[in-house]
CSV table of C-alpha atoms in Angstrom, one decimal:
chain,number,residue,atom,x,y,z
A,1,UNK,CA,43.2,-4.2,-4.7
A,2,UNK,CA,43.4,-0.7,-6.4
A,3,UNK,CA,42.2,2.5,-4.5
A,4,UNK,CA,39.1,2.9,-6.8
A,5,UNK,CA,38.0,-0.7,-5.8
A,6,UNK,CA,38.7,-0.1,-2.2
A,7,UNK,CA,36.6,3.3,-2.1
A,8,UNK,CA,33.8,1.7,-3.9
A,9,UNK,CA,33.6,-1.2,-1.6
A,10,UNK,CA,33.8,1.0,1.6
A,11,UNK,CA,31.0,3.2,0.1
A,12,UNK,CA,29.0,0.0,-0.5
A,13,UNK,CA,29.5,-1.1,3.0
A,14,UNK,CA,28.4,2.3,4.4
A,15,UNK,CA,25.3,2.3,2.4
A,16,UNK,CA,24.6,-1.2,3.6
A,17,UNK,CA,25.0,0.0,7.1
A,18,UNK,CA,22.9,2.9,6.8
A,19,UNK,CA,20.1,0.8,5.1
A,20,UNK,CA,20.2,-1.3,8.1
A,21,UNK,CA,19.4,1.6,10.4
A,22,UNK,CA,16.5,3.0,8.1
A,23,UNK,CA,13.2,3.2,9.5
A,24,UNK,CA,11.1,0.0,8.8
A,25,UNK,CA,7.1,-0.1,9.3
A,26,UNK,CA,6.4,-3.8,10.5
A,27,UNK,CA,3.1,-5.3,9.8
A,28,UNK,CA,2.3,-9.0,11.2
A,29,UNK,CA,-0.7,-11.2,10.9
A,30,UNK,CA,-2.2,-8.8,8.0
A,31,UNK,CA,-5.9,-10.0,6.9
A,32,UNK,CA,-8.1,-8.5,4.2
A,33,UNK,CA,-11.4,-10.0,4.7
A,34,UNK,CA,-13.9,-11.3,2.3
A,35,UNK,CA,-14.8,-8.8,-0.4
A,36,UNK,CA,-12.5,-6.0,1.3
A,37,UNK,CA,-9.9,-3.5,0.1
A,38,UNK,CA,-6.6,-2.9,2.0
A,39,UNK,CA,-3.7,-0.7,1.2
A,40,UNK,CA,-0.5,-0.7,3.2
A,41,UNK,CA,2.0,1.4,1.5
A,42,UNK,CA,4.8,4.0,2.0
A,43,UNK,CA,4.8,7.1,-0.1
A,44,UNK,CA,8.1,8.4,1.4
A,45,UNK,CA,10.6,5.6,0.9
A,46,UNK,CA,10.2,4.2,4.4
A,47,UNK,CA,10.6,0.3,4.1
A,48,UNK,CA,7.5,-1.9,4.9
A,49,UNK,CA,8.0,-5.6,6.2
A,50,UNK,CA,5.1,-7.8,6.3
A,51,UNK,CA,4.5,-11.5,7.5
A,52,UNK,CA,1.7,-13.9,7.4
A,53,UNK,CA,-0.3,-11.9,5.0
A,54,UNK,CA,-3.8,-13.4,4.1
A,55,UNK,CA,-6.3,-12.4,1.4
A,56,UNK,CA,-9.8,-13.8,1.6
A,57,UNK,CA,-12.2,-14.4,-1.3
A,58,UNK,CA,-12.8,-11.3,-3.5
A,59,UNK,CA,-10.4,-9.0,-1.3
A,60,UNK,CA,-7.8,-7.0,-2.8
A,61,UNK,CA,-4.4,-6.0,-0.9
A,62,UNK,CA,-1.7,-3.6,-1.9
A,63,UNK,CA,1.4,-3.6,0.0
A,64,UNK,CA,4.5,-1.7,-0.7
A,65,UNK,CA,6.0,1.5,-2.3
A,66,UNK,CA,3.4,3.6,-4.3
A,67,UNK,CA,3.3,7.1,-5.5
A,68,UNK,CA,0.6,9.5,-4.2
A,69,UNK,CA,-0.9,9.4,-7.8
A,70,UNK,CA,-1.2,5.5,-7.6
A,71,UNK,CA,-2.9,5.6,-4.4
A,72,UNK,CA,-5.2,8.3,-5.6
A,73,UNK,CA,-6.0,6.1,-8.6
A,74,UNK,CA,-6.7,3.0,-6.3
A,75,UNK,CA,-8.9,5.2,-4.1
A,76,UNK,CA,-11.0,6.3,-7.2
A,77,UNK,CA,-11.3,3.0,-8.8
A,78,UNK,CA,-12.5,1.4,-5.5
A,79,UNK,CA,-15.2,4.2,-5.1
A,80,UNK,CA,-16.3,3.6,-8.7
A,81,UNK,CA,-16.6,-0.1,-8.2
A,82,UNK,CA,-18.5,0.3,-4.9
A,83,UNK,CA,-20.9,2.9,-6.4
A,84,UNK,CA,-21.6,0.6,-9.4
A,85,UNK,CA,-22.1,-2.4,-7.1
A,86,UNK,CA,-24.7,-0.7,-4.9
A,87,UNK,CA,-26.5,0.8,-7.9
A,88,UNK,CA,-26.7,-2.6,-9.3
A,89,UNK,CA,-28.3,-4.0,-6.3
A,90,UNK,CA,-30.7,-1.0,-6.1
A,91,UNK,CA,-29.4,0.1,-2.8
A,92,UNK,CA,-28.3,3.4,-1.5
A,93,UNK,CA,-24.9,4.7,-1.4
A,94,UNK,CA,-22.9,7.5,0.4
A,95,UNK,CA,-21.9,10.7,-1.2
A,96,UNK,CA,-18.7,11.1,0.6
A,97,UNK,CA,-18.2,14.8,-0.5
A,98,UNK,CA,-21.4,16.1,1.0
A,99,UNK,CA,-21.8,13.3,3.7
A,100,UNK,CA,-25.3,12.6,2.5
A,101,UNK,CA,-27.4,9.5,1.3
A,102,UNK,CA,-28.7,9.2,-2.3
A,103,UNK,CA,-31.0,6.4,-3.8
């Protein structure tokens, strides 16, 4: 084994040891109920581990690593869909910026 390969191998082992000690957010028995929206993400690179993940009818789940921009887009899309659905039903919706109801 040459010196270069030995150094690379040792670096790889050290990186693996560090990765094993990294913080991990653990989620178990994750459920997105019917017609719900659920986002479980990290924007800081902290790992996420999820087990027993269930999504019911018309639900949306996002799990994993996302940028702040992606999260903002998901939120904006959700608000637009929610408002459109309420307007289509002739119902009322909340204007979150002002905290008031409008018809």
